[in-house]
Amino acid sequence: TYQKEHDVGHASTRDDLTLSELVRLAAPMEISPTLFEKLRQTSRVKEILSDLDVAPDDQANLFEALDFDGSGTIDVEELCEGIAKLRGDARRSDIVAVNLQIRDLQFSLHRLMSLVQPQFSVAPL
C-alpha cells in the first residue's frame, strides 16, 4: 500500500541497499515496470546482477523476461526464478529444451487448427 510504495520509491533512490533490504521491500508487493527500472539503475542492483552473472544484454529487457505470467508486474518468486534461469551462458540443454517446447507448441497449434478450421470453412462456389 501507500507506505510500502513510498518506502520502496524512496529506497530506490539510494545506492547503498543490501540484497536483504531489497528483498524485504519487494517481498510483500509486485514490482511495476517503472519501479523495476528505478531499482535496476541503482549501482547496487547493477552490482548484484553482475555478481549473479546476468549478462548486460539480458539486463536491458529484464523486466519482460521475468514477467512469466504476462501480468505486467513481477512478484518476488518470478524475480528469483527468472534471475536463476538467466545466470551464465546458454547451455546445450537449454537450447534443446526450448526446441522441444517450440515443437510441442507447434503440435498443439496444429491440433487446435484441425479442430477449429472445419467450423469456419466456406463451401466451394
PDB file of C-alpha atoms in Angstrom:
ATOM      1  CA  THR A   1       0.000   0.000   0.000  1.00  0.00           C
ATOM      2  CA  TYR A   2       0.991   3.671   0.169  1.00  0.00           C
ATOM      3  CA  GLN A   3       3.611   3.335   2.924  1.00  0.00           C
ATOM      4  CA  LYS A   4       5.252   0.334   1.260  1.00  0.00           C
ATOM      5  CA  GLU A   5       5.206   2.055  -2.144  1.00  0.00           C
ATOM      6  CA  HIS A   6       6.661   5.184  -0.528  1.00  0.00           C
ATOM      7  CA  ASP A   7       9.367   3.151   1.243  1.00  0.00           C
ATOM      8  CA  VAL A   8      10.299   1.348  -1.971  1.00  0.00           C
ATOM      9  CA  GLY A   9      10.182   4.537  -4.032  1.00  0.00           C
ATOM     10  CA  HIS A  10      12.387   6.320  -1.512  1.00  0.00           C
ATOM     11  CA  ALA A  11      14.729   3.367  -1.157  1.00  0.00           C
ATOM     12  CA  SER A  12      15.094   3.072  -4.917  1.00  0.00           C
ATOM     13  CA  THR A  13      16.957   6.380  -4.952  1.00  0.00           C
ATOM     14  CA  ARG A  14      19.605   5.031  -2.548  1.00  0.00           C
ATOM     15  CA  ASP A  15      22.649   3.254  -3.882  1.00  0.00           C
ATOM     16  CA  ASP A  16      23.590   1.505  -0.628  1.00  0.00           C
ATOM     17  CA  LEU A  17      20.763  -1.045  -0.372  1.00  0.00           C
ATOM     18  CA  THR A  18      21.700  -4.542   0.692  1.00  0.00           C
ATOM     19  CA  LEU A  19      20.177  -7.580  -1.001  1.00  0.00           C
ATOM     20  CA  SER A  20      18.185  -8.371   2.136  1.00  0.00           C
ATOM     21  CA  GLU A  21      16.778  -4.814   2.166  1.00  0.00           C
ATOM     22  CA  LEU A  22      15.739  -5.167  -1.469  1.00  0.00           C
ATOM     23  CA  VAL A  23      14.028  -8.491  -0.799  1.00  0.00           C
ATOM     24  CA  ARG A  24      12.329  -7.146   2.359  1.00  0.00           C
ATOM     25  CA  LEU A  25      10.992  -4.146   0.474  1.00  0.00           C
ATOM     26  CA  ALA A  26       9.846  -6.138  -2.539  1.00  0.00           C
ATOM     27  CA  ALA A  27       8.507  -9.319  -0.886  1.00  0.00           C
ATOM     28  CA  PRO A  28       5.011  -8.117   0.032  1.00  0.00           C
ATOM     29  CA  MET A  29       4.329  -6.499  -3.300  1.00  0.00           C
ATOM     30  CA  GLU A  30       4.521  -6.833  -7.018  1.00  0.00           C
ATOM     31  CA  ILE A  31       7.088  -4.732  -8.844  1.00  0.00           C
ATOM     32  CA  SER A  32       5.886  -2.467 -11.634  1.00  0.00           C
ATOM     33  CA  PRO A  33       7.998  -1.811 -14.740  1.00  0.00           C
ATOM     34  CA  THR A  34       8.681   1.745 -13.533  1.00  0.00           C
ATOM     35  CA  LEU A  35       9.852   0.664 -10.092  1.00  0.00           C
ATOM     36  CA  PHE A  36      11.886  -2.182 -11.568  1.00  0.00           C
ATOM     37  CA  GLU A  37      13.680   0.226 -13.891  1.00  0.00           C
ATOM     38  CA  LYS A  38      14.428   2.606 -10.998  1.00  0.00           C
ATOM     39  CA  LEU A  39      15.847  -0.271  -8.976  1.00  0.00           C
ATOM     40  CA  ARG A  40      17.773  -1.641 -11.960  1.00  0.00           C
ATOM     41  CA  GLN A  41      19.515   1.708 -12.435  1.00  0.00           C
ATOM     42  CA  THR A  42      20.973   1.746  -8.917  1.00  0.00           C
ATOM     43  CA  SER A  43      24.607   0.769  -8.671  1.00  0.00           C
ATOM     44  CA  ARG A  44      23.785  -1.862  -6.032  1.00  0.00           C
ATOM     45  CA  VAL A  45      21.302  -3.709  -8.244  1.00  0.00           C
ATOM     46  CA  LYS A  46      23.719  -3.475 -11.168  1.00  0.00           C
ATOM     47  CA  GLU A  47      26.367  -4.985  -8.926  1.00  0.00           C
ATOM     48  CA  ILE A  48      24.008  -7.751  -7.771  1.00  0.00           C
ATOM     49  CA  LEU A  49      23.052  -8.637 -11.358  1.00  0.00           C
ATOM     50  CA  SER A  50      26.719  -8.701 -12.324  1.00  0.00           C
ATOM     51  CA  ASP A  51      27.563 -10.889  -9.311  1.00  0.00           C
ATOM     52  CA  LEU A  52      24.740 -13.234 -10.335  1.00  0.00           C
ATOM     53  CA  ASP A  53      26.319 -13.479 -13.796  1.00  0.00           C
ATOM     54  CA  VAL A  54      23.351 -11.918 -15.622  1.00  0.00           C
ATOM     55  CA  ALA A  55      24.731 -10.720 -18.958  1.00  0.00           C
ATOM     56  CA  PRO A  56      24.440  -6.974 -19.690  1.00  0.00           C
ATOM     57  CA  ASP A  57      22.442  -7.790 -22.854  1.00  0.00           C
ATOM     58  CA  ASP A  58      19.913  -9.693 -20.744  1.00  0.00           C
ATOM     59  CA  GLN A  59      19.610  -6.786 -18.298  1.00  0.00           C
ATOM     60  CA  ALA A  60      18.242  -4.384 -20.925  1.00  0.00           C
ATOM     61  CA  ASN A  61      14.896  -6.211 -21.297  1.00  0.00           C
ATOM     62  CA  LEU A  62      14.986  -7.968 -17.969  1.00  0.00           C
ATOM     63  CA  PHE A  63      11.507  -6.960 -16.832  1.00  0.00           C
ATOM     64  CA  GLU A  64       9.828  -8.564 -19.856  1.00  0.00           C
ATOM     65  CA  ALA A  65      11.898 -11.713 -19.428  1.00  0.00           C
ATOM     66  CA  LEU A  66      10.962 -12.008 -15.742  1.00  0.00           C
ATOM     67  CA  ASP A  67       7.230 -11.341 -16.130  1.00  0.00           C
ATOM     68  CA  PHE A  68       6.452 -15.016 -16.825  1.00  0.00           C
ATOM     69  CA  ASP A  69       2.705 -14.739 -16.416  1.00  0.00           C
ATOM     70  CA  GLY A  70       2.394 -11.569 -18.510  1.00  0.00           C
ATOM     71  CA  SER A  71       0.635  -9.740 -15.674  1.00  0.00           C
ATOM     72  CA  GLY A  72       2.619  -6.528 -16.168  1.00  0.00           C
ATOM     73  CA  THR A  73       4.192  -6.879 -12.716  1.00  0.00           C
ATOM     74  CA  ILE A  74       6.866  -9.102 -11.200  1.00  0.00           C
ATOM     75  CA  ASP A  75       6.474 -10.804  -7.854  1.00  0.00           C
ATOM     76  CA  VAL A  76       9.422 -11.991  -5.801  1.00  0.00           C
ATOM     77  CA  GLU A  77       9.017 -15.598  -6.968  1.00  0.00           C
ATOM     78  CA  GLU A  78       9.182 -14.558 -10.637  1.00  0.00           C
ATOM     79  CA  LEU A  79      12.192 -12.392  -9.852  1.00  0.00           C
ATOM     80  CA  CYS A  80      14.150 -15.148  -8.097  1.00  0.00           C
ATOM     81  CA  GLU A  81      13.266 -17.902 -10.575  1.00  0.00           C
ATOM     82  CA  GLY A  82      13.939 -15.677 -13.566  1.00  0.00           C
ATOM     83  CA  ILE A  83      17.312 -14.459 -12.350  1.00  0.00           C
ATOM     84  CA  ALA A  84      18.353 -18.048 -11.642  1.00  0.00           C
ATOM     85  CA  LYS A  85      17.456 -19.048 -15.210  1.00  0.00           C
ATOM     86  CA  LEU A  86      19.318 -16.097 -16.738  1.00  0.00           C
ATOM     87  CA  ARG A  87      22.612 -16.784 -14.993  1.00  0.00           C
ATOM     88  CA  GLY A  88      25.572 -17.552 -17.248  1.00  0.00           C
ATOM     89  CA  ASP A  89      25.688 -18.625 -20.857  1.00  0.00           C
ATOM     90  CA  ALA A  90      23.067 -20.778 -22.544  1.00  0.00           C
ATOM     91  CA  ARG A  91      23.894 -24.463 -22.346  1.00  0.00           C
ATOM     92  CA  ARG A  92      23.147 -27.068 -24.958  1.00  0.00           C
ATOM     93  CA  SER A  93      20.447 -28.488 -22.658  1.00  0.00           C
ATOM     94  CA  ASP A  94      18.764 -25.052 -22.543  1.00  0.00           C
ATOM     95  CA  ILE A  95      18.655 -24.910 -26.336  1.00  0.00           C
ATOM     96  CA  VAL A  96      17.324 -28.465 -26.623  1.00  0.00           C
ATOM     97  CA  ALA A  97      14.631 -27.710 -24.006  1.00  0.00           C
ATOM     98  CA  VAL A  98      13.497 -24.599 -25.902  1.00  0.00           C
ATOM     99  CA  ASN A  99      13.405 -26.523 -29.187  1.00  0.00           C
ATOM    100  CA  LEU A 100      11.276 -29.238 -27.578  1.00  0.00           C
ATOM    101  CA  GLN A 101       8.901 -26.646 -26.128  1.00  0.00           C
ATOM    102  CA  ILE A 102       8.554 -24.969 -29.529  1.00  0.00           C
ATOM    103  CA  ARG A 103       7.907 -28.325 -31.199  1.00  0.00           C
ATOM    104  CA  ASP A 104       5.222 -29.136 -28.604  1.00  0.00           C
ATOM    105  CA  LEU A 105       3.640 -25.716 -29.095  1.00  0.00           C
ATOM    106  CA  GLN A 106       3.602 -26.208 -32.874  1.00  0.00           C
ATOM    107  CA  PHE A 107       1.970 -29.625 -32.463  1.00  0.00           C
ATOM    108  CA  SER A 108      -0.677 -28.167 -30.149  1.00  0.00           C
ATOM    109  CA  LEU A 109      -1.339 -25.310 -32.559  1.00  0.00           C
ATOM    110  CA  HIS A 110      -1.753 -27.710 -35.497  1.00  0.00           C
ATOM    111  CA  ARG A 111      -4.126 -29.849 -33.451  1.00  0.00           C
ATOM    112  CA  LEU A 112      -6.170 -26.778 -32.494  1.00  0.00           C
ATOM    113  CA  MET A 113      -6.265 -25.597 -36.107  1.00  0.00           C
ATOM    114  CA  SER A 114      -7.544 -29.000 -37.267  1.00  0.00           C
ATOM    115  CA  LEU A 115     -10.384 -28.764 -34.731  1.00  0.00           C
ATOM    116  CA  VAL A 116     -11.321 -25.150 -35.434  1.00  0.00           C
ATOM    117  CA  GLN A 117     -10.777 -24.864 -39.180  1.00  0.00           C
ATOM    118  CA  PRO A 118     -13.741 -27.061 -40.265  1.00  0.00           C
ATOM    119  CA  GLN A 119     -16.114 -24.774 -38.367  1.00  0.00           C
ATOM    120  CA  PHE A 120     -15.013 -21.776 -40.424  1.00  0.00           C
ATOM    121  CA  SER A 121     -14.671 -23.404 -43.803  1.00  0.00           C
ATOM    122  CA  VAL A 122     -16.796 -21.996 -46.589  1.00  0.00           C
ATOM    123  CA  ALA A 123     -18.343 -24.369 -49.071  1.00  0.00           C
ATOM    124  CA  PRO A 124     -16.890 -24.026 -52.600  1.00  0.00           C
ATOM    125  CA  LEU A 125     -18.968 -21.991 -55.025  1.00  0.00           C
TER     126      LEU A 125
END
